[in-house]
PDB file of C-alpha atoms in Angstrom:
ATOM      1  CA  MET H1176      -0.007   0.006  -0.019  1.00  0.00           C
ATOM      2  CA  PRO H1177       1.263   3.491  -0.738  1.00  0.00           C
ATOM      3  CA  GLY H1178       2.772   5.303   2.286  1.00  0.00           C
ATOM      4  CA  LEU H1179       3.031   2.122   4.374  1.00  0.00           C
ATOM      5  CA  SER H1180       6.476   1.068   5.708  1.00  0.00           C
ATOM      6  CA  THR H1181       7.732  -1.437   8.277  1.00  0.00           C
ATOM      7  CA  ALA H1182      11.000   0.507   8.746  1.00  0.00           C
ATOM      8  CA  THR H1183      11.509   1.876  12.231  1.00  0.00           C
ATOM      9  CA  THR H1184      13.447   4.922  10.854  1.00  0.00           C
ATOM     10  CA  VAL H1185      13.447   6.880   7.679  1.00  0.00           C
ATOM     11  CA  THR H1186      16.690   6.909   5.629  1.00  0.00           C
ATOM     12  CA  GLU H1187      17.586   7.960   2.195  1.00  0.00           C
ATOM     13  CA  LEU H1188      16.765   4.458   0.841  1.00  0.00           C
ATOM     14  CA  ALA H1189      13.913   3.277   3.049  1.00  0.00           C
ATOM     15  CA  GLY H1190      10.982   4.188   5.181  1.00  0.00           C
ATOM     16  CA  ARG H1191       8.831   6.210   2.792  1.00  0.00           C
ATOM     17  CA  GLY H1192       6.506   3.320   1.733  1.00  0.00           C
ATOM     18  CA  VAL H1193       6.922   3.758  -2.072  1.00  0.00           C
ATOM     19  CA  GLY H1194       9.163   0.787  -3.183  1.00  0.00           C
ATOM     20  CA  LEU H1195       6.765  -2.150  -3.011  1.00  0.00           C
ATOM     21  CA  ASP H1196       3.781  -0.001  -4.058  1.00  0.00           C
ATOM     22  CA  VAL H1197       5.540   1.097  -7.259  1.00  0.00           C
ATOM     23  CA  ALA H1198       6.272  -2.569  -8.032  1.00  0.00           C
ATOM     24  CA  LYS H1199       2.595  -3.371  -7.460  1.00  0.00           C
ATOM     25  CA  GLN H1200       1.391  -0.503  -9.771  1.00  0.00           C
ATOM     26  CA  HIS H1201       3.637  -1.674 -12.564  1.00  0.00           C
ATOM     27  CA  VAL H1202       2.636  -5.247 -12.343  1.00  0.00           C
ATOM     28  CA  GLU H1203      -1.086  -4.424 -12.337  1.00  0.00           C
ATOM     29  CA  ALA H1204      -0.563  -2.126 -15.291  1.00  0.00           C
ATOM     30  CA  MET H1205       0.570  -5.215 -17.240  1.00  0.00           C
ATOM     31  CA  HIS H1206      -2.515  -7.068 -16.030  1.00  0.00           C
ATOM     32  CA  GLY H1207      -0.598  -9.096 -13.503  1.00  0.00           C
ATOM     33  CA  SER H1208      -0.725  -9.612  -9.801  1.00  0.00           C
ATOM     34  CA  ILE H1209       1.372  -9.870  -6.621  1.00  0.00           C
ATOM     35  CA  THR H1210       0.555 -12.119  -3.769  1.00  0.00           C
ATOM     36  CA  VAL H1211       2.370 -12.322  -0.387  1.00  0.00           C
ATOM     37  CA  ASP H1212       2.791 -15.268   1.856  1.00  0.00           C
ATOM     38  CA  SER H1213       4.446 -14.786   5.260  1.00  0.00           C
ATOM     39  CA  LYS H1214       5.298 -16.711   8.319  1.00  0.00           C
ATOM     40  CA  PRO H1215       6.503 -14.525  11.154  1.00  0.00           C
ATOM     41  CA  GLY H1216      10.082 -15.061  12.058  1.00  0.00           C
ATOM     42  CA  MET H1217      10.649 -17.447   9.165  1.00  0.00           C
ATOM     43  CA  TYR H1218      10.025 -15.983   5.700  1.00  0.00           C
ATOM     44  CA  THR H1219       8.152 -13.711   3.457  1.00  0.00           C
ATOM     45  CA  SER H1220       7.441 -14.807  -0.095  1.00  0.00           C
ATOM     46  CA  PHE H1221       6.293 -12.470  -2.917  1.00  0.00           C
ATOM     47  CA  THR H1222       4.843 -14.133  -5.959  1.00  0.00           C
ATOM     48  CA  VAL H1223       4.592 -11.977  -9.183  1.00  0.00           C
ATOM     49  CA  SER H1224       2.277 -13.362 -11.890  1.00  0.00           C
ATOM     50  CA  LEU H1225       2.258 -11.948 -15.396  1.00  0.00           C
ATOM     51  CA  PRO H1226       0.464 -13.053 -18.541  1.00  0.00           C
ATOM     52  CA  THR H1227       2.799 -14.708 -21.087  1.00  0.00           C
ATOM     53  CA  THR H1228       1.752 -12.108 -23.669  1.00  0.00           C
ATOM     54  CA  VAL H1229       3.953  -9.515 -21.833  1.00  0.00           C
ATOM     55  CA  ALA H1230       6.688 -11.864 -20.490  1.00  0.00           C
ATOM     56  CA  THR H1231      10.287 -11.031 -21.799  1.00  0.00           C
ATOM     57  CA  ILE H1232      12.973 -13.611 -21.551  1.00  0.00           C
ATOM     58  CA  THR H1233      16.560 -13.899 -22.604  1.00  0.00           C
ATOM     59  CA  ALA H1234      16.784 -17.096 -24.739  1.00  0.00           C
ATOM     60  CA  LEU H1235      19.100 -19.002 -26.978  1.00  0.00           C
ATOM     61  CA  VAL H1236      17.734 -19.360 -30.418  1.00  0.00           C
ATOM     62  CA  VAL H1237      18.670 -22.560 -32.389  1.00  0.00           C
ATOM     63  CA  VAL H1238      17.712 -24.141 -35.686  1.00  0.00           C
ATOM     64  CA  VAL H1239      16.618 -27.771 -36.317  1.00  0.00           C
ATOM     65  CA  GLU H1240      15.457 -28.742 -39.788  1.00  0.00           C
ATOM     66  CA  GLN H1241      14.916 -25.164 -40.761  1.00  0.00           C
ATOM     67  CA  VAL H1242      12.608 -24.461 -37.791  1.00  0.00           C
ATOM     68  CA  HIS H1243      13.622 -21.839 -35.107  1.00  0.00           C
ATOM     69  CA  TYR H1244      13.385 -22.812 -31.444  1.00  0.00           C
ATOM     70  CA  ALA H1245      14.095 -20.625 -28.330  1.00  0.00           C
ATOM     71  CA  ILE H1246      15.099 -21.945 -24.993  1.00  0.00           C
ATOM     72  CA  PRO H1247      15.488 -19.784 -21.790  1.00  0.00           C
ATOM     73  CA  THR H1248      19.230 -19.156 -21.086  1.00  0.00           C
ATOM     74  CA  SER H1249      18.627 -19.893 -17.411  1.00  0.00           C
ATOM     75  CA  THR H1250      18.558 -23.566 -18.390  1.00  0.00           C
ATOM     76  CA  VAL H1251      21.503 -23.396 -20.777  1.00  0.00           C
ATOM     77  CA  GLU H1252      24.848 -24.119 -19.190  1.00  0.00           C
ATOM     78  CA  ARG H1253      26.841 -23.741 -22.404  1.00  0.00           C
ATOM     79  CA  VAL H1254      27.066 -24.642 -26.075  1.00  0.00           C
ATOM     80  CA  ILE H1255      29.782 -27.099 -27.211  1.00  0.00           C
ATOM     81  CA  ARG H1256      30.902 -28.592 -30.501  1.00  0.00           C
ATOM     82  CA  VAL H1257      30.345 -32.311 -30.648  1.00  0.00           C
ATOM     83  CA  ARG H1258      33.200 -34.554 -31.677  1.00  0.00           C
ATOM     84  CA  ARG H1259      32.870 -38.182 -32.633  1.00  0.00           C
ATOM     85  CA  ASP H1260      35.565 -39.334 -30.141  1.00  0.00           C
ATOM     86  CA  LYS H1261      33.619 -37.648 -27.328  1.00  0.00           C
ATOM     87  CA  ILE H1262      30.515 -39.831 -27.822  1.00  0.00           C
ATOM     88  CA  ARG H1263      29.976 -43.306 -26.169  1.00  0.00           C
ATOM     89  CA  TYR H1264      27.141 -45.831 -26.333  1.00  0.00           C
ATOM     90  CA  VAL H1265      26.614 -47.480 -22.972  1.00  0.00           C
ATOM     91  CA  ASP H1266      23.685 -49.818 -22.001  1.00  0.00           C
ATOM     92  CA  GLY H1267      21.499 -48.588 -24.922  1.00  0.00           C
ATOM     93  CA  ARG H1268      22.171 -44.972 -24.201  1.00  0.00           C
ATOM     94  CA  SER H1269      24.127 -42.316 -26.045  1.00  0.00           C
ATOM     95  CA  LEU H1270      26.480 -40.251 -23.831  1.00  0.00           C
ATOM     96  CA  ALA H1271      28.652 -37.184 -24.506  1.00  0.00           C
ATOM     97  CA  ARG H1272      31.881 -36.140 -22.778  1.00  0.00           C
ATOM     98  CA  VAL H1273      31.363 -32.694 -21.166  1.00  0.00           C
ATOM     99  CA  GLY H1274      34.515 -31.653 -19.159  1.00  0.00           C
ATOM    100  CA  GLU H1275      35.173 -34.620 -16.780  1.00  0.00           C
ATOM    101  CA  ASP H1276      31.608 -35.965 -17.017  1.00  0.00           C
ATOM    102  CA  TRP H1277      29.642 -38.094 -19.320  1.00  0.00           C
ATOM    103  CA  VAL H1278      26.014 -36.785 -19.701  1.00  0.00           C
ATOM    104  CA  PRO H1279      22.987 -38.326 -21.675  1.00  0.00           C
ATOM    105  CA  LEU H1280      22.915 -37.163 -25.239  1.00  0.00           C
ATOM    106  CA  GLY H1281      20.036 -36.747 -27.712  1.00  0.00           C
ATOM    107  CA  THR H1282      19.106 -34.519 -30.688  1.00  0.00           C
ATOM    108  CA  LEU H1283      16.426 -31.958 -30.525  1.00  0.00           C
ATOM    109  CA  ALA H1284      15.009 -33.382 -33.774  1.00  0.00           C
ATOM    110  CA  GLN H1285      14.715 -36.799 -32.014  1.00  0.00           C
ATOM    111  CA  VAL H1286      13.079 -35.265 -28.929  1.00  0.00           C
ATOM    112  CA  LEU H1287      10.470 -33.706 -31.237  1.00  0.00           C
ATOM    113  CA  GLY H1288       9.822 -36.952 -32.978  1.00  0.00           C
ATOM    114  CA  GLY H1289      12.392 -36.890 -35.830  1.00  0.00           C
ATOM    115  CA  THR H1290      15.720 -38.441 -36.573  1.00  0.00           C
ATOM    116  CA  PRO H1291      17.960 -40.475 -34.090  1.00  0.00           C
ATOM    117  CA  PRO H1292      21.098 -38.919 -32.576  1.00  0.00           C
ATOM    118  CA  THR H1293      24.191 -38.739 -34.800  1.00  0.00           C
ATOM    119  CA  ALA H1294      27.679 -37.393 -34.255  1.00  0.00           C
ATOM    120  CA  GLU H1295      27.513 -35.276 -37.393  1.00  0.00           C
ATOM    121  CA  ARG H1296      25.149 -32.556 -36.089  1.00  0.00           C
ATOM    122  CA  GLY H1297      27.893 -30.226 -35.039  1.00  0.00           C
ATOM    123  CA  ILE H1298      26.907 -28.541 -31.869  1.00  0.00           C
ATOM    124  CA  ALA H1299      25.065 -29.347 -28.681  1.00  0.00           C
ATOM    125  CA  MET H1300      23.372 -27.312 -25.918  1.00  0.00           C
ATOM    126  CA  ILE H1301      24.197 -28.483 -22.346  1.00  0.00           C
ATOM    127  CA  LEU H1302      20.943 -28.050 -20.382  1.00  0.00           C
ATOM    128  CA  THR H1303      20.325 -28.205 -16.718  1.00  0.00           C
ATOM    129  CA  HIS H1304      17.039 -28.545 -14.951  1.00  0.00           C
ATOM    130  CA  GLY H1305      17.210 -29.020 -11.205  1.00  0.00           C
ATOM    131  CA  ASP H1306      19.952 -31.559 -10.552  1.00  0.00           C
ATOM    132  CA  ARG H1307      19.612 -33.095 -14.089  1.00  0.00           C
ATOM    133  CA  ARG H1308      22.099 -32.376 -16.734  1.00  0.00           C
ATOM    134  CA  ILE H1309      21.950 -33.406 -20.438  1.00  0.00           C
ATOM    135  CA  ALA H1310      23.357 -32.576 -23.928  1.00  0.00           C
ATOM    136  CA  VAL H1311      21.057 -32.037 -26.878  1.00  0.00           C
ATOM    137  CA  GLN H1312      22.270 -31.623 -30.443  1.00  0.00           C
ATOM    138  CA  VAL H1313      21.019 -29.044 -32.836  1.00  0.00           C
ATOM    139  CA  ASP H1314      21.769 -28.043 -36.507  1.00  0.00           C
ATOM    140  CA  SER H1315      22.949 -24.472 -35.647  1.00  0.00           C
ATOM    141  CA  SER H1316      22.786 -21.679 -33.152  1.00  0.00           C
ATOM    142  CA  LEU H1317      21.828 -18.102 -33.824  1.00  0.00           C
ATOM    143  CA  GLY H1318      22.901 -16.725 -30.440  1.00  0.00           C
ATOM    144  CA  MET H1319      20.981 -15.065 -27.581  1.00  0.00           C
ATOM    145  CA  PHE H1320      18.089 -12.659 -27.901  1.00  0.00           C
ATOM    146  CA  ASP H1321      15.690 -10.742 -25.597  1.00  0.00           C
ATOM    147  CA  LEU H1322      12.340 -11.997 -26.746  1.00  0.00           C
ATOM    148  CA  VAL H1323       8.757 -11.038 -25.939  1.00  0.00           C
ATOM    149  CA  VAL H1324       6.945 -14.305 -25.390  1.00  0.00           C
ATOM    150  CA  GLY H1325       3.368 -14.796 -26.796  1.00  0.00           C
ATOM    151  CA  SER H1326       1.016 -17.684 -25.961  1.00  0.00           C
ATOM    152  CA  LEU H1327      -0.039 -20.196 -28.534  1.00  0.00           C
ATOM    153  CA  ASP H1328      -3.441 -20.234 -30.058  1.00  0.00           C
ATOM    154  CA  ALA H1329      -5.698 -21.928 -27.574  1.00  0.00           C
ATOM    155  CA  ARG H1330      -7.364 -23.933 -30.279  1.00  0.00           C
ATOM    156  CA  LEU H1331      -4.083 -25.843 -30.769  1.00  0.00           C
ATOM    157  CA  GLY H1332      -4.306 -27.321 -27.235  1.00  0.00           C
ATOM    158  CA  ARG H1333      -1.336 -28.471 -25.191  1.00  0.00           C
ATOM    159  CA  LEU H1334       1.663 -29.284 -27.271  1.00  0.00           C
ATOM    160  CA  ARG H1335       4.430 -31.202 -25.487  1.00  0.00           C
ATOM    161  CA  HIS H1336       7.757 -29.390 -25.591  1.00  0.00           C
ATOM    162  CA  ILE H1337       6.235 -26.110 -26.834  1.00  0.00           C
ATOM    163  CA  MET H1338       5.065 -23.478 -24.266  1.00  0.00           C
ATOM    164  CA  GLY H1339       4.868 -20.296 -26.397  1.00  0.00           C
ATOM    165  CA  GLN H1340       6.121 -18.453 -29.437  1.00  0.00           C
ATOM    166  CA  ALA H1341       8.267 -15.293 -30.036  1.00  0.00           C
ATOM    167  CA  ARG H1342       8.991 -13.068 -32.937  1.00  0.00           C
ATOM    168  CA  LEU H1343      12.743 -12.825 -33.887  1.00  0.00           C
ATOM    169  CA  PRO H1344      14.287  -9.498 -34.984  1.00  0.00           C
ATOM    170  CA  SER H1345      14.427 -11.083 -38.509  1.00  0.00           C
ATOM    171  CA  GLY H1346      10.605 -11.473 -38.509  1.00  0.00           C
ATOM    172  CA  SER H1347      10.768 -15.259 -38.208  1.00  0.00           C
ATOM    173  CA  VAL H1348       8.774 -17.020 -35.500  1.00  0.00           C
ATOM    174  CA  ALA H1349      10.651 -19.130 -32.815  1.00  0.00           C
ATOM    175  CA  LEU H1350       8.892 -21.776 -30.769  1.00  0.00           C
ATOM    176  CA  LEU H1351       9.623 -21.567 -27.120  1.00  0.00           C
ATOM    177  CA  LEU H1352      10.781 -24.905 -25.665  1.00  0.00           C
ATOM    178  CA  ASN H1353       9.816 -26.313 -22.243  1.00  0.00           C
ATOM    179  CA  ALA H1354      13.245 -27.174 -20.923  1.00  0.00           C
ATOM    180  CA  ASN H1355      11.778 -29.805 -18.421  1.00  0.00           C
ATOM    181  CA  ASP H1356      10.081 -31.771 -21.299  1.00  0.00           C
ATOM    182  CA  VAL H1357      13.337 -31.764 -23.303  1.00  0.00           C
ATOM    183  CA  VAL H1358      15.459 -32.868 -20.462  1.00  0.00           C
ATOM    184  CA  GLU H1359      13.014 -35.651 -19.397  1.00  0.00           C
ATOM    185  CA  ASP H1360      12.831 -36.962 -22.944  1.00  0.00           C
ATOM    186  CA  VAL H1361      16.676 -37.075 -23.434  1.00  0.00           C
ATOM    187  CA  LEU H1362      17.074 -38.824 -20.091  1.00  0.00           C
ATOM    188  CA  GLY H1363      14.542 -41.446 -21.231  1.00  0.00           C
ATOM    189  CA  MET H1364      16.111 -42.081 -24.561  1.00  0.00           C
ATOM    190  CA  THR H1365      17.682 -45.432 -25.613  1.00  0.00           C
ATOM    191  CA  VAL H1366      19.466 -46.012 -28.806  1.00  0.00           C
ATOM    192  CA  ALA H1367      20.710 -49.043 -30.571  1.00  0.00           C
ATOM    193  CA  ALA H1368      24.526 -49.767 -30.917  1.00  0.00           C
ATOM    194  CA  HIS H1369      25.892 -47.199 -33.244  1.00  0.00           C
ATOM    195  CA  THR H1370      25.860 -48.383 -36.816  1.00  0.00           C
ATOM    196  CA  PRO H1371      26.090 -46.621 -40.132  1.00  0.00           C
ATOM    197  CA  PRO H1372      22.786 -45.053 -41.176  1.00  0.00           C
ATOM    198  CA  ALA H1373      20.592 -46.977 -43.657  1.00  0.00           C
ATOM    199  CA  PRO H1374      20.111 -45.277 -46.985  1.00  0.00           C
ATOM    200  CA  LYS H1375      17.376 -42.783 -46.810  1.00  0.00           C
ATOM    201  CA  MET H1376      14.190 -43.030 -48.872  1.00  0.00           C
ATOM    202  CA  ALA H1377      13.124 -39.859 -50.748  1.00  0.00           C
ATOM    203  CA  ARG H1378      11.076 -37.774 -48.263  1.00  0.00           C
ATOM    204  CA  ARG H1379       7.527 -36.973 -49.124  1.00  0.00           C
ATOM    205  CA  ARG H1380       6.923 -33.173 -49.791  1.00  0.00           C
ATOM    206  CA  ILE H1381       4.055 -31.417 -48.142  1.00  0.00           C
ATOM    207  CA  LEU H1382       3.000 -27.790 -48.742  1.00  0.00           C
ATOM    208  CA  VAL H1383       1.598 -26.015 -45.555  1.00  0.00           C
ATOM    209  CA  VAL H1384      -0.622 -22.962 -46.401  1.00  0.00           C
ATOM    210  CA  ASP H1385      -1.757 -20.571 -43.661  1.00  0.00           C
ATOM    211  CA  ASP H1386      -1.713 -16.755 -43.279  1.00  0.00           C
ATOM    212  CA  SER H1387      -0.782 -17.167 -39.457  1.00  0.00           C
ATOM    213  CA  ALA H1388       3.009 -17.288 -39.072  1.00  0.00           C
ATOM    214  CA  THR H1389       2.609 -19.128 -35.761  1.00  0.00           C
ATOM    215  CA  THR H1390       0.348 -21.820 -37.129  1.00  0.00           C
ATOM    216  CA  ARG H1391       2.657 -22.261 -40.204  1.00  0.00           C
ATOM    217  CA  ALA H1392       5.703 -22.736 -37.898  1.00  0.00           C
ATOM    218  CA  LEU H1393       3.820 -25.200 -35.627  1.00  0.00           C
ATOM    219  CA  GLU H1394       2.495 -27.300 -38.490  1.00  0.00           C
ATOM    220  CA  ALA H1395       5.893 -27.241 -40.278  1.00  0.00           C
ATOM    221  CA  ASN H1396       7.481 -28.362 -36.966  1.00  0.00           C
ATOM    222  CA  ILE H1397       5.094 -31.294 -36.552  1.00  0.00           C
ATOM    223  CA  LEU H1398       5.479 -32.404 -40.172  1.00  0.00           C
ATOM    224  CA  GLY H1399       9.185 -31.861 -40.359  1.00  0.00           C
ATOM    225  CA  THR H1400       9.916 -33.911 -37.267  1.00  0.00           C
ATOM    226  CA  ALA H1401       7.690 -36.641 -38.624  1.00  0.00           C
ATOM    227  CA  GLY H1402      10.072 -36.951 -41.526  1.00  0.00           C
ATOM    228  CA  TYR H1403       8.414 -34.937 -44.270  1.00  0.00           C
ATOM    229  CA  ASP H1404      10.025 -32.305 -46.480  1.00  0.00           C
ATOM    230  CA  VAL H1405       7.986 -29.181 -45.729  1.00  0.00           C
ATOM    231  CA  SER H1406       7.450 -25.986 -47.738  1.00  0.00           C
ATOM    232  CA  VAL H1407       5.153 -23.129 -46.589  1.00  0.00           C
ATOM    233  CA  ALA H1408       2.949 -20.547 -48.298  1.00  0.00           C
ATOM    234  CA  VAL H1409       1.212 -17.471 -46.827  1.00  0.00           C
ATOM    235  CA  ASP H1410      -2.023 -17.667 -48.810  1.00  0.00           C
ATOM    236  CA  GLY H1411      -3.801 -19.627 -51.574  1.00  0.00           C
ATOM    237  CA  GLU H1412      -2.226 -17.605 -54.408  1.00  0.00           C
ATOM    238  CA  ALA H1413       1.354 -18.164 -53.149  1.00  0.00           C
ATOM    239  CA  ALA H1414       0.509 -21.872 -52.747  1.00  0.00           C
ATOM    240  CA  LEU H1415      -0.846 -22.108 -56.255  1.00  0.00           C
ATOM    241  CA  ARG H1416       2.427 -20.655 -57.654  1.00  0.00           C
ATOM    242  CA  GLN H1417       4.536 -23.136 -55.709  1.00  0.00           C
ATOM    243  CA  LEU H1418       2.302 -26.051 -56.868  1.00  0.00           C
ATOM    244  CA  ASN H1419       2.644 -25.008 -60.473  1.00  0.00           C
ATOM    245  CA  ASP H1420       6.379 -24.687 -60.165  1.00  0.00           C
ATOM    246  CA  GLY H1421       7.205 -27.777 -58.033  1.00  0.00           C
ATOM    247  CA  GLN H1422       6.290 -31.334 -57.187  1.00  0.00           C
ATOM    248  CA  PHE H1423       4.341 -31.960 -53.893  1.00  0.00           C
ATOM    249  CA  ASP H1424       2.752 -35.092 -52.491  1.00  0.00           C
ATOM    250  CA  LEU H1425       0.152 -33.394 -50.301  1.00  0.00           C
ATOM    251  CA  VAL H1426      -1.227 -29.953 -49.201  1.00  0.00           C
ATOM    252  CA  VAL H1427      -2.327 -28.969 -45.648  1.00  0.00           C
ATOM    253  CA  SER H1428      -4.209 -25.641 -45.856  1.00  0.00           C
ATOM    254  CA  ASP H1429      -6.249 -23.210 -43.790  1.00  0.00           C
ATOM    255  CA  ILE H1430      -9.480 -21.867 -45.204  1.00  0.00           C
ATOM    256  CA  ASP H1431      -9.672 -18.199 -44.022  1.00  0.00           C
ATOM    257  CA  MET H1432      -6.835 -16.469 -45.895  1.00  0.00           C
ATOM    258  CA  PRO H1433      -6.380 -13.299 -47.980  1.00  0.00           C
ATOM    259  CA  ASN H1434      -6.189 -13.280 -51.794  1.00  0.00           C
ATOM    260  CA  LEU H1435      -7.332 -16.923 -52.305  1.00  0.00           C
ATOM    261  CA  ASP H1436      -8.894 -18.887 -49.457  1.00  0.00           C
ATOM    262  CA  GLY H1437      -8.713 -22.592 -48.816  1.00  0.00           C
ATOM    263  CA  PHE H1438     -11.906 -23.385 -50.685  1.00  0.00           C
ATOM    264  CA  GLY H1439     -10.690 -21.419 -53.740  1.00  0.00           C
ATOM    265  CA  LEU H1440      -7.287 -23.090 -53.618  1.00  0.00           C
ATOM    266  CA  THR H1441      -8.806 -26.608 -53.427  1.00  0.00           C
ATOM    267  CA  GLN H1442     -11.122 -25.828 -56.406  1.00  0.00           C
ATOM    268  CA  ALA H1443      -8.227 -24.282 -58.435  1.00  0.00           C
ATOM    269  CA  VAL H1444      -5.975 -27.318 -57.719  1.00  0.00           C
ATOM    270  CA  ARG H1445      -8.706 -29.721 -58.818  1.00  0.00           C
ATOM    271  CA  ALA H1446      -9.076 -27.826 -62.131  1.00  0.00           C
ATOM    272  CA  ILE H1447      -5.416 -28.564 -63.049  1.00  0.00           C
ATOM    273  CA  GLU H1448      -5.138 -31.957 -64.699  1.00  0.00           C
ATOM    274  CA  ARG H1449      -1.609 -32.647 -63.234  1.00  0.00           C
ATOM    275  CA  LEU H1450      -2.785 -31.895 -59.695  1.00  0.00           C
ATOM    276  CA  ALA H1451      -6.260 -33.229 -59.835  1.00  0.00           C
ATOM    277  CA  ARG H1452      -5.468 -36.254 -57.537  1.00  0.00           C
ATOM    278  CA  LEU H1453      -3.217 -34.328 -55.074  1.00  0.00           C
ATOM    279  CA  PRO H1454      -4.466 -34.943 -51.534  1.00  0.00           C
ATOM    280  CA  ILE H1455      -5.557 -31.711 -49.778  1.00  0.00           C
ATOM    281  CA  ILE H1456      -6.261 -31.498 -46.056  1.00  0.00           C
ATOM    282  CA  LEU H1457      -8.245 -28.462 -44.812  1.00  0.00           C
ATOM    283  CA  VAL H1458      -7.299 -27.605 -41.222  1.00  0.00           C
ATOM    284  CA  THR H1459      -9.572 -24.740 -40.167  1.00  0.00           C
ATOM    285  CA  ALA H1460     -11.528 -23.113 -37.334  1.00  0.00           C
ATOM    286  CA  ARG H1461     -14.702 -23.427 -39.212  1.00  0.00           C
ATOM    287  CA  SER H1462     -16.689 -26.256 -37.549  1.00  0.00           C
ATOM    288  CA  SER H1463     -20.155 -26.042 -39.108  1.00  0.00           C
ATOM    289  CA  ASP H1464     -21.538 -28.880 -41.169  1.00  0.00           C
ATOM    290  CA  LYS H1465     -22.208 -26.429 -43.968  1.00  0.00           C
ATOM    291  CA  ASP H1466     -18.479 -25.441 -44.221  1.00  0.00           C
ATOM    292  CA  ARG H1467     -17.450 -29.128 -43.964  1.00  0.00           C
ATOM    293  CA  ALA H1468     -19.815 -30.071 -46.749  1.00  0.00           C
ATOM    294  CA  ARG H1469     -18.492 -27.224 -48.878  1.00  0.00           C
ATOM    295  CA  GLY H1470     -14.902 -28.200 -48.350  1.00  0.00           C
ATOM    296  CA  LEU H1471     -15.611 -31.823 -49.413  1.00  0.00           C
ATOM    297  CA  ARG H1472     -17.680 -30.633 -52.324  1.00  0.00           C
ATOM    298  CA  VAL H1473     -14.867 -28.537 -53.793  1.00  0.00           C
ATOM    299  CA  GLY H1474     -12.529 -31.467 -53.615  1.00  0.00           C
ATOM    300  CA  ALA H1475     -10.827 -31.616 -50.134  1.00  0.00           C
ATOM    301  CA  SER H1476      -9.492 -35.068 -49.154  1.00  0.00           C
ATOM    302  CA  ALA H1477      -9.932 -34.443 -45.459  1.00  0.00           C
ATOM    303  CA  TYR H1478     -11.371 -31.718 -43.185  1.00  0.00           C
ATOM    304  CA  LEU H1479      -9.930 -31.206 -39.699  1.00  0.00           C
ATOM    305  CA  VAL H1480     -11.250 -28.663 -37.149  1.00  0.00           C
ATOM    306  CA  LYS H1481      -8.574 -26.637 -35.156  1.00  0.00           C
ATOM    307  CA  SER H1482     -10.744 -26.644 -31.931  1.00  0.00           C
ATOM    308  CA  SER H1483     -10.186 -30.368 -31.676  1.00  0.00           C
ATOM    309  CA  PHE H1484      -6.719 -30.350 -33.338  1.00  0.00           C
ATOM    310  CA  ASP H1485      -4.502 -33.269 -32.436  1.00  0.00           C
ATOM    311  CA  GLN H1486      -1.156 -33.677 -34.200  1.00  0.00           C
ATOM    312  CA  THR H1487      -1.593 -37.487 -34.028  1.00  0.00           C
ATOM    313  CA  VAL H1488      -4.868 -37.220 -36.031  1.00  0.00           C
ATOM    314  CA  LEU H1489      -3.120 -34.997 -38.603  1.00  0.00           C
ATOM    315  CA  LEU H1490      -0.236 -37.369 -39.013  1.00  0.00           C
ATOM    316  CA  GLU H1491      -2.584 -40.422 -39.222  1.00  0.00           C
ATOM    317  CA  THR H1492      -4.693 -38.669 -41.922  1.00  0.00           C
ATOM    318  CA  ILE H1493      -1.587 -37.783 -43.905  1.00  0.00           C
ATOM    319  CA  ASP H1494      -0.293 -41.325 -43.626  1.00  0.00           C
ATOM    320  CA  ARG H1495      -3.691 -42.646 -44.849  1.00  0.00           C
ATOM    321  CA  LEU H1496      -3.833 -40.275 -47.839  1.00  0.00           C
ATOM    322  CA  LEU H1497      -0.239 -41.030 -48.943  1.00  0.00           C
TER     323      LEU H1497
END
């Protein structure tokens, strides 16, 4: 409260009852709150709660399979370059030498559902959470940034490993990682004895079409880590140009977009002889039977509603259509 102080004397620094009140005013101006818990003679605890839409963090930004990820620097001990002679495989686990210790090793791509760990990925983040310590490999690191964190679209539900998104100075979207999820998954990983990788099959190409940068990044992340080669387009017109210029195996598209919406894109694709049988999945917030019927009528292969969005259903639908 303003003007209230517990100090017994007034000094240049204390006793005027303005310090905590100023903090309270600033927090409330950002639609947050402060609660106080106190036990006389033992402790006083102040809890400051702020909405994620105004939270600012310092984060390390890394790249995995062309997708940007951010992880709070409070959980990053250091970044090291991985060398083949510093990796061991013990009891079905991959370990990396960090200083004098051997710590569990995984790749961020594998954590997110993609490729298994390899020694060729270059660099690794050493993450700590509580008393747990792991190494997780990434393709590259862009350095540290002060980021304003935004929440994810509530219609996407709870996505493991991802707890928010932030816009980078370049304009790209970075997905904010939950360090606890990453650490738990690496600690639970097991790998077979290290053998040369089998020859890779050509990856299926999928075009993701959505005017929301966050949704594009999330869907590209889900599909990329599932092993697909992903390209993105910001609206139906841009998607149609890419489809005319390249070869794709499937399209995942929103409906409500500028220039050419998902209905119009589907209809235009079906009118092109070469693309007439191309599978198209509409992923949209429109849940009415009328919109669903229209989507199927213009030629959509499947119609998924974002309010009940589940990445497993999306991947199973893609697998069925391919």
